[in-house]
Amino acid sequence: MGFPSPITREQVAARILAGDNLIILRNKVIRVPPSWLATHPGGPLAILHFVGRDATDEVDAFHSDATLERIDRYTIGTVDVGEHGWLSFVPPIMSGWVRRITADGSKQWYNEASPFNSETDTAPSPSTQFLLVERTEDPPRPGPTLETLQPPPTPISPKIYAQHSAAYKVLHKRVIDAGLYKTRYITGYGPEIVRYTLLAILSIVAYRYGWFITSAFFLGLFWHQVTFTAHDLGHVGVTHDWTIDRLLGIFIADLLGGLSIGWWHLPFFAVSPVFFNSLWSSYYKRVMAFDAIAKIFIPIQHKLFYVIMCFARFNLYVLSYTFLAKHAFEPRKAVGGRWWWWGEVICLGLFFCWYSSLLMAIGNWKTALGYLVVSHVVTSPLHIQIVLSHFSRSTEDFGPVESFPARQLRTTVDVICSPKIEFIHGGLHLQVTHHLFPRLPRHNLREASMLVKEFAKEHNLEYAEFGFFEGNGEVRGVLKQVADQVKIVGMVADANIRDALKK
Ligand code: HEM
């Protein structure tokens, strides 16, 4: 399709300020229709955080070819991207602005939070970092302005990031040409299915013989293992068909594991000292308070790490069900309509039936409690693994200018392990490559990681990896660092109060 003349940067900004959700893909301007925003399978926030930005690499990484063609249909024109690519705007949501339906049915800007930028450019809190805090007074204007959209000055070079981005496209092509998007059903998932079946049989047999704690142990191992396949399905990384992967995902995650495939997340720790303020989460739509409870627990978070990890699965239940409750009255998803929601709710109901019958049939509440605890605690290495791959790395935000590959490499780390025992880590140990190519079938990640390592070396980017035990040490180190800083902040505050009282 030909377009008359390129849309100017000012026109793009004006349309965003008027409420259009425009993203830049290569040199094309895509207008995401409001209907897609509400019903997007990856959620509206994924799109809102890319309004005004070049989202080419992210969009290529997250979508199937068929979806990419569909996205292309929403092109409304082209832009001149310049020598170093499109200089991204700051999406309105990152400075606290969202669109809301008013009483008369029209959509207006609403300021849900205030931006909190660091005035100085320090390592833990760069000037490019966009954090939000609770809004305490009415905004001076009824909507975002041209100024709000301008990215803050950054010491990072757009030229270098443009080079990374161009090289990522070449890398992605190499991964595709090497056939790494082809799922290894027999050699990859074959052994997985045998392993899952064996663990399930061991759990059932032990239960039948009355060896309840042994049965709970194998059930925990079963959950630990199947979660990796649920994770693959959540990323549409098995059949690459959203409907089939979602159906399989609902069966495994919801029916067998009691968790929502539409949502799973991490237990919470503070990993950045910037958190010593209460922050507004544009994801949870609430203030993440640095309150009295946080002040008690954060100073000892490194000591509680493994204890919390043991019970992390309970947190996943809470978050899963909250997610489904919030989506109960949402519009139909563009893919999957509403059946995905009903499928999840019904399968979760069935999960509670089979698991609670299992506990009740034990006939002794102490053993039943032991069964509940053991089956959940055994899954804890999975949670530790997820934390390792993310929390020991940088949490700084270099703003919308940083390229996708540079950000993914900077914020993720691999856990080194022999291919013979990698089923224990279930592919999540190759997190760097997974974050660069989320739809890539898990059993091809090792081969792809070789190409990513070459890419990182060529572009002077760090491909971080550590051993499992070293990684545990790193994470506890980060948690302790932040804990110590909270203690210091507390001591300074106490000294100030004492001084004030003396005066
Ligand atoms: C008109 C624009 C868009 C359309 C029509 C669209 C459509 C879709 C569809 C159909 C899926 C399901 C997976 C698939 O079938 O490929 C999906 C998933 C997803 N999309 Fe989009 N999308 C759009 C824009 C974006 C943008 C700008 C982002 C942000 C970078 C984004 C991020 C995601 C994510 C994170 C997922 C989940 C994938 C995963 O968990 O692996 N999408 N999208």
JSON list of N, CA and C and ligand atoms in Angstrom, two decimals, residues 23 30 32-33 36 40-42 46-47 50 55 58-59 62-64 67 70-71 74 234-236 242 335 438-439, ligand 1:
[
{"chain": "A", "resi": 23, "resn": "ILE", "atom": "N", "xyz": [2.17, 3.16, 17.27]},
{"chain": "A", "resi": 23, "resn": "ILE", "atom": "CA", "xyz": [3.51, 2.59, 17.50]},
{"chain": "A", "resi": 23, "resn": "ILE", "atom": "C", "xyz": [4.26, 2.59, 16.17]},
{"chain": "A", "resi": 30, "resn": "ILE", "atom": "N", "xyz": [1.79, 2.44, 13.03]},
{"chain": "A", "resi": 30, "resn": "ILE", "atom": "CA", "xyz": [0.66, 1.53, 13.24]},
{"chain": "A", "resi": 30, "resn": "ILE", "atom": "C", "xyz": [-0.29, 2.19, 14.24]},
{"chain": "A", "resi": 32, "resn": "VAL", "atom": "N", "xyz": [-3.06, 1.28, 16.67]},
{"chain": "A", "resi": 32, "resn": "VAL", "atom": "CA", "xyz": [-3.72, 0.12, 17.27]},
{"chain": "A", "resi": 32, "resn": "VAL", "atom": "C", "xyz": [-5.17, 0.50, 17.54]},
{"chain": "A", "resi": 33, "resn": "PRO", "atom": "N", "xyz": [-6.12, -0.19, 16.90]},
{"chain": "A", "resi": 33, "resn": "PRO", "atom": "CA", "xyz": [-7.53, 0.20, 17.11]},
{"chain": "A", "resi": 33, "resn": "PRO", "atom": "C", "xyz": [-7.93, -0.04, 18.57]},
{"chain": "A", "resi": 36, "resn": "TRP", "atom": "N", "xyz": [-8.64, -3.51, 19.65]},
{"chain": "A", "resi": 36, "resn": "TRP", "atom": "CA", "xyz": [-7.52, -4.42, 19.87]},
{"chain": "A", "resi": 36, "resn": "TRP", "atom": "C", "xyz": [-6.86, -4.19, 21.21]},
{"chain": "A", "resi": 40, "resn": "HIS", "atom": "N", "xyz": [-6.41, -7.39, 23.37]},
{"chain": "A", "resi": 40, "resn": "HIS", "atom": "CA", "xyz": [-5.09, -7.91, 22.97]},
{"chain": "A", "resi": 40, "resn": "HIS", "atom": "C", "xyz": [-4.70, -9.11, 23.83]},
{"chain": "A", "resi": 41, "resn": "PRO", "atom": "N", "xyz": [-4.31, -10.24, 23.23]},
{"chain": "A", "resi": 41, "resn": "PRO", "atom": "CA", "xyz": [-3.95, -11.42, 24.05]},
{"chain": "A", "resi": 41, "resn": "PRO", "atom": "C", "xyz": [-2.76, -11.15, 24.97]},
{"chain": "A", "resi": 42, "resn": "GLY", "atom": "N", "xyz": [-1.87, -10.25, 24.59]},
{"chain": "A", "resi": 42, "resn": "GLY", "atom": "CA", "xyz": [-0.73, -9.92, 25.46]},
{"chain": "A", "resi": 42, "resn": "GLY", "atom": "C", "xyz": [-1.10, -8.83, 26.47]},
{"chain": "A", "resi": 46, "resn": "ALA", "atom": "N", "xyz": [0.97, -4.04, 27.46]},
{"chain": "A", "resi": 46, "resn": "ALA", "atom": "CA", "xyz": [2.12, -4.30, 26.58]},
{"chain": "A", "resi": 46, "resn": "ALA", "atom": "C", "xyz": [2.11, -3.27, 25.45]},
{"chain": "A", "resi": 47, "resn": "ILE", "atom": "N", "xyz": [0.94, -2.97, 24.93]},
{"chain": "A", "resi": 47, "resn": "ILE", "atom": "CA", "xyz": [0.83, -2.00, 23.83]},
{"chain": "A", "resi": 47, "resn": "ILE", "atom": "C", "xyz": [1.01, -0.58, 24.36]},
{"chain": "A", "resi": 50, "resn": "PHE", "atom": "N", "xyz": [4.31, 0.96, 24.67]},
{"chain": "A", "resi": 50, "resn": "PHE", "atom": "CA", "xyz": [5.09, 1.18, 23.44]},
{"chain": "A", "resi": 50, "resn": "PHE", "atom": "C", "xyz": [4.52, 2.28, 22.57]},
{"chain": "A", "resi": 55, "resn": "ALA", "atom": "N", "xyz": [8.70, -0.20, 18.22]},
{"chain": "A", "resi": 55, "resn": "ALA", "atom": "CA", "xyz": [8.46, -1.50, 18.87]},
{"chain": "A", "resi": 55, "resn": "ALA", "atom": "C", "xyz": [8.79, -2.65, 17.93]},
{"chain": "A", "resi": 58, "resn": "GLU", "atom": "N", "xyz": [10.45, -5.86, 19.55]},
{"chain": "A", "resi": 58, "resn": "GLU", "atom": "CA", "xyz": [9.55, -6.51, 20.51]},
{"chain": "A", "resi": 58, "resn": "GLU", "atom": "C", "xyz": [8.40, -7.19, 19.76]},
{"chain": "A", "resi": 59, "resn": "VAL", "atom": "N", "xyz": [7.83, -6.47, 18.79]},
{"chain": "A", "resi": 59, "resn": "VAL", "atom": "CA", "xyz": [6.68, -7.03, 18.07]},
{"chain": "A", "resi": 59, "resn": "VAL", "atom": "C", "xyz": [7.11, -8.26, 17.27]},
{"chain": "A", "resi": 62, "resn": "PHE", "atom": "N", "xyz": [7.50, -11.23, 19.74]},
{"chain": "A", "resi": 62, "resn": "PHE", "atom": "CA", "xyz": [6.33, -11.76, 20.46]},
{"chain": "A", "resi": 62, "resn": "PHE", "atom": "C", "xyz": [5.22, -12.33, 19.58]},
{"chain": "A", "resi": 63, "resn": "HIS", "atom": "N", "xyz": [5.28, -12.12, 18.26]},
{"chain": "A", "resi": 63, "resn": "HIS", "atom": "CA", "xyz": [4.12, -12.50, 17.45]},
{"chain": "A", "resi": 63, "resn": "HIS", "atom": "C", "xyz": [4.44, -13.50, 16.35]},
{"chain": "A", "resi": 64, "resn": "SER", "atom": "N", "xyz": [3.42, -14.32, 16.03]},
{"chain": "A", "resi": 64, "resn": "SER", "atom": "CA", "xyz": [3.54, -15.28, 14.93]},
{"chain": "A", "resi": 64, "resn": "SER", "atom": "C", "xyz": [3.48, -14.52, 13.60]},
{"chain": "A", "resi": 67, "resn": "THR", "atom": "N", "xyz": [0.08, -13.14, 12.84]},
{"chain": "A", "resi": 67, "resn": "THR", "atom": "CA", "xyz": [-0.27, -11.95, 13.62]},
{"chain": "A", "resi": 67, "resn": "THR", "atom": "C", "xyz": [0.49, -10.73, 13.08]},
{"chain": "A", "resi": 70, "resn": "ARG", "atom": "N", "xyz": [-1.35, -9.35, 10.33]},
{"chain": "A", "resi": 70, "resn": "ARG", "atom": "CA", "xyz": [-2.56, -8.66, 10.82]},
{"chain": "A", "resi": 70, "resn": "ARG", "atom": "C", "xyz": [-2.18, -7.26, 11.33]},
{"chain": "A", "resi": 71, "resn": "ILE", "atom": "N", "xyz": [-1.08, -7.19, 12.07]},
{"chain": "A", "resi": 71, "resn": "ILE", "atom": "CA", "xyz": [-0.64, -5.90, 12.63]},
{"chain": "A", "resi": 71, "resn": "ILE", "atom": "C", "xyz": [-0.36, -4.92, 11.49]},
{"chain": "A", "resi": 74, "resn": "TYR", "atom": "N", "xyz": [-2.88, -2.45, 10.13]},
{"chain": "A", "resi": 74, "resn": "TYR", "atom": "CA", "xyz": [-3.25, -1.23, 10.85]},
{"chain": "A", "resi": 74, "resn": "TYR", "atom": "C", "xyz": [-2.31, -0.07, 10.56]},
{"chain": "A", "resi": 234, "resn": "GLY", "atom": "N", "xyz": [2.26, -20.92, 27.45]},
{"chain": "A", "resi": 234, "resn": "GLY", "atom": "CA", "xyz": [1.87, -19.53, 27.71]},
{"chain": "A", "resi": 234, "resn": "GLY", "atom": "C", "xyz": [2.49, -18.57, 26.71]},
{"chain": "A", "resi": 235, "resn": "HIS", "atom": "N", "xyz": [3.67, -18.93, 26.23]},
{"chain": "A", "resi": 235, "resn": "HIS", "atom": "CA", "xyz": [4.34, -18.08, 25.23]},
{"chain": "A", "resi": 235, "resn": "HIS", "atom": "C", "xyz": [4.02, -18.51, 23.79]},
{"chain": "A", "resi": 236, "resn": "VAL", "atom": "N", "xyz": [3.02, -19.38, 23.63]},
{"chain": "A", "resi": 236, "resn": "VAL", "atom": "CA", "xyz": [2.65, -19.89, 22.30]},
{"chain": "A", "resi": 236, "resn": "VAL", "atom": "C", "xyz": [3.91, -20.50, 21.63]},
{"chain": "A", "resi": 242, "resn": "TRP", "atom": "N", "xyz": [-2.22, -20.08, 18.86]},
{"chain": "A", "resi": 242, "resn": "TRP", "atom": "CA", "xyz": [-2.66, -19.58, 20.16]},
{"chain": "A", "resi": 242, "resn": "TRP", "atom": "C", "xyz": [-3.75, -20.46, 20.76]},
{"chain": "A", "resi": 335, "resn": "VAL", "atom": "N", "xyz": [-8.66, -12.86, 20.51]},
{"chain": "A", "resi": 335, "resn": "VAL", "atom": "CA", "xyz": [-8.36, -14.26, 20.20]},
{"chain": "A", "resi": 335, "resn": "VAL", "atom": "C", "xyz": [-8.88, -15.05, 21.40]},
{"chain": "A", "resi": 438, "resn": "PRO", "atom": "N", "xyz": [11.06, -15.13, 22.86]},
{"chain": "A", "resi": 438, "resn": "PRO", "atom": "CA", "xyz": [10.14, -15.81, 23.80]},
{"chain": "A", "resi": 438, "resn": "PRO", "atom": "C", "xyz": [9.32, -16.95, 23.19]},
{"chain": "A", "resi": 439, "resn": "ARG", "atom": "N", "xyz": [9.13, -16.94, 21.85]},
{"chain": "A", "resi": 439, "resn": "ARG", "atom": "CA", "xyz": [8.30, -18.00, 21.25]},
{"chain": "A", "resi": 439, "resn": "ARG", "atom": "C", "xyz": [9.12, -19.20, 20.79]},
{"chain": "B", "resi": 1, "resn": "HEM", "atom": "C1", "xyz": [-2.21, -3.92, 16.46]},
{"chain": "B", "resi": 1, "resn": "HEM", "atom": "C2", "xyz": [-1.19, -4.34, 17.17]},
{"chain": "B", "resi": 1, "resn": "HEM", "atom": "C3", "xyz": [-1.12, -5.71, 17.81]},
{"chain": "B", "resi": 1, "resn": "HEM", "atom": "C4", "xyz": [-1.86, -6.84, 17.54]},
{"chain": "B", "resi": 1, "resn": "HEM", "atom": "C5", "xyz": [-2.96, -7.03, 16.51]},
{"chain": "B", "resi": 1, "resn": "HEM", "atom": "C6", "xyz": [-1.36, -7.88, 18.41]},
{"chain": "B", "resi": 1, "resn": "HEM", "atom": "C7", "xyz": [-1.83, -9.19, 18.46]},
{"chain": "B", "resi": 1, "resn": "HEM", "atom": "C8", "xyz": [-1.37, -10.19, 19.28]},
{"chain": "B", "resi": 1, "resn": "HEM", "atom": "C9", "xyz": [-1.76, -11.58, 19.23]},
{"chain": "B", "resi": 1, "resn": "HEM", "atom": "C10", "xyz": [-2.77, -12.18, 18.25]},
{"chain": "B", "resi": 1, "resn": "HEM", "atom": "C11", "xyz": [-1.09, -12.24, 20.20]},
{"chain": "B", "resi": 1, "resn": "HEM", "atom": "C12", "xyz": [-1.14, -13.76, 20.54]},
{"chain": "B", "resi": 1, "resn": "HEM", "atom": "C13", "xyz": [0.14, -14.40, 20.01]},
{"chain": "B", "resi": 1, "resn": "HEM", "atom": "C14", "xyz": [0.12, -14.55, 18.50]},
{"chain": "B", "resi": 1, "resn": "HEM", "atom": "O1", "xyz": [-0.87, -15.07, 17.96]},
{"chain": "B", "resi": 1, "resn": "HEM", "atom": "O2", "xyz": [1.10, -14.14, 17.86]},
{"chain": "B", "resi": 1, "resn": "HEM", "atom": "C15", "xyz": [-0.28, -11.27, 20.88]},
{"chain": "B", "resi": 1, "resn": "HEM", "atom": "C16", "xyz": [0.54, -11.55, 21.96]},
{"chain": "B", "resi": 1, "resn": "HEM", "atom": "C17", "xyz": [1.38, -10.63, 22.55]},
{"chain": "B", "resi": 1, "resn": "HEM", "atom": "N1", "xyz": [1.62, -9.35, 22.12]},
{"chain": "B", "resi": 1, "resn": "HEM", "atom": "FE1", "xyz": [0.65, -8.36, 20.65]},
{"chain": "B", "resi": 1, "resn": "HEM", "atom": "N2", "xyz": [-0.36, -7.38, 19.17]},
{"chain": "B", "resi": 1, "resn": "HEM", "atom": "C18", "xyz": [-0.17, -6.05, 18.83]},
{"chain": "B", "resi": 1, "resn": "HEM", "atom": "C19", "xyz": [0.77, -5.18, 19.34]},
{"chain": "B", "resi": 1, "resn": "HEM", "atom": "C20", "xyz": [1.67, -5.48, 20.33]},
{"chain": "B", "resi": 1, "resn": "HEM", "atom": "C21", "xyz": [2.67, -4.57, 20.85]},
{"chain": "B", "resi": 1, "resn": "HEM", "atom": "C22", "xyz": [2.94, -3.15, 20.37]},
{"chain": "B", "resi": 1, "resn": "HEM", "atom": "C23", "xyz": [3.31, -5.23, 21.85]},
{"chain": "B", "resi": 1, "resn": "HEM", "atom": "C24", "xyz": [4.43, -4.69, 22.69]},
{"chain": "B", "resi": 1, "resn": "HEM", "atom": "C25", "xyz": [5.64, -4.85, 22.45]},
{"chain": "B", "resi": 1, "resn": "HEM", "atom": "C26", "xyz": [2.73, -6.55, 21.96]},
{"chain": "B", "resi": 1, "resn": "HEM", "atom": "C27", "xyz": [3.10, -7.52, 22.86]},
{"chain": "B", "resi": 1, "resn": "HEM", "atom": "C28", "xyz": [2.55, -8.78, 22.95]},
{"chain": "B", "resi": 1, "resn": "HEM", "atom": "C29", "xyz": [2.93, -9.74, 23.98]},
{"chain": "B", "resi": 1, "resn": "HEM", "atom": "C30", "xyz": [3.91, -9.50, 25.13]},
{"chain": "B", "resi": 1, "resn": "HEM", "atom": "C31", "xyz": [2.19, -10.90, 23.73]},
{"chain": "B", "resi": 1, "resn": "HEM", "atom": "C32", "xyz": [2.23, -12.19, 24.55]},
{"chain": "B", "resi": 1, "resn": "HEM", "atom": "C33", "xyz": [3.27, -13.11, 23.92]},
{"chain": "B", "resi": 1, "resn": "HEM", "atom": "C34", "xyz": [3.94, -14.05, 24.91]},
{"chain": "B", "resi": 1, "resn": "HEM", "atom": "O3", "xyz": [3.55, -14.14, 26.08]},
{"chain": "B", "resi": 1, "resn": "HEM", "atom": "O4", "xyz": [4.91, -14.72, 24.49]},
{"chain": "B", "resi": 1, "resn": "HEM", "atom": "N3", "xyz": [1.73, -6.66, 21.01]},
{"chain": "B", "resi": 1, "resn": "HEM", "atom": "N4", "xyz": [-0.44, -10.03, 20.30]}
]
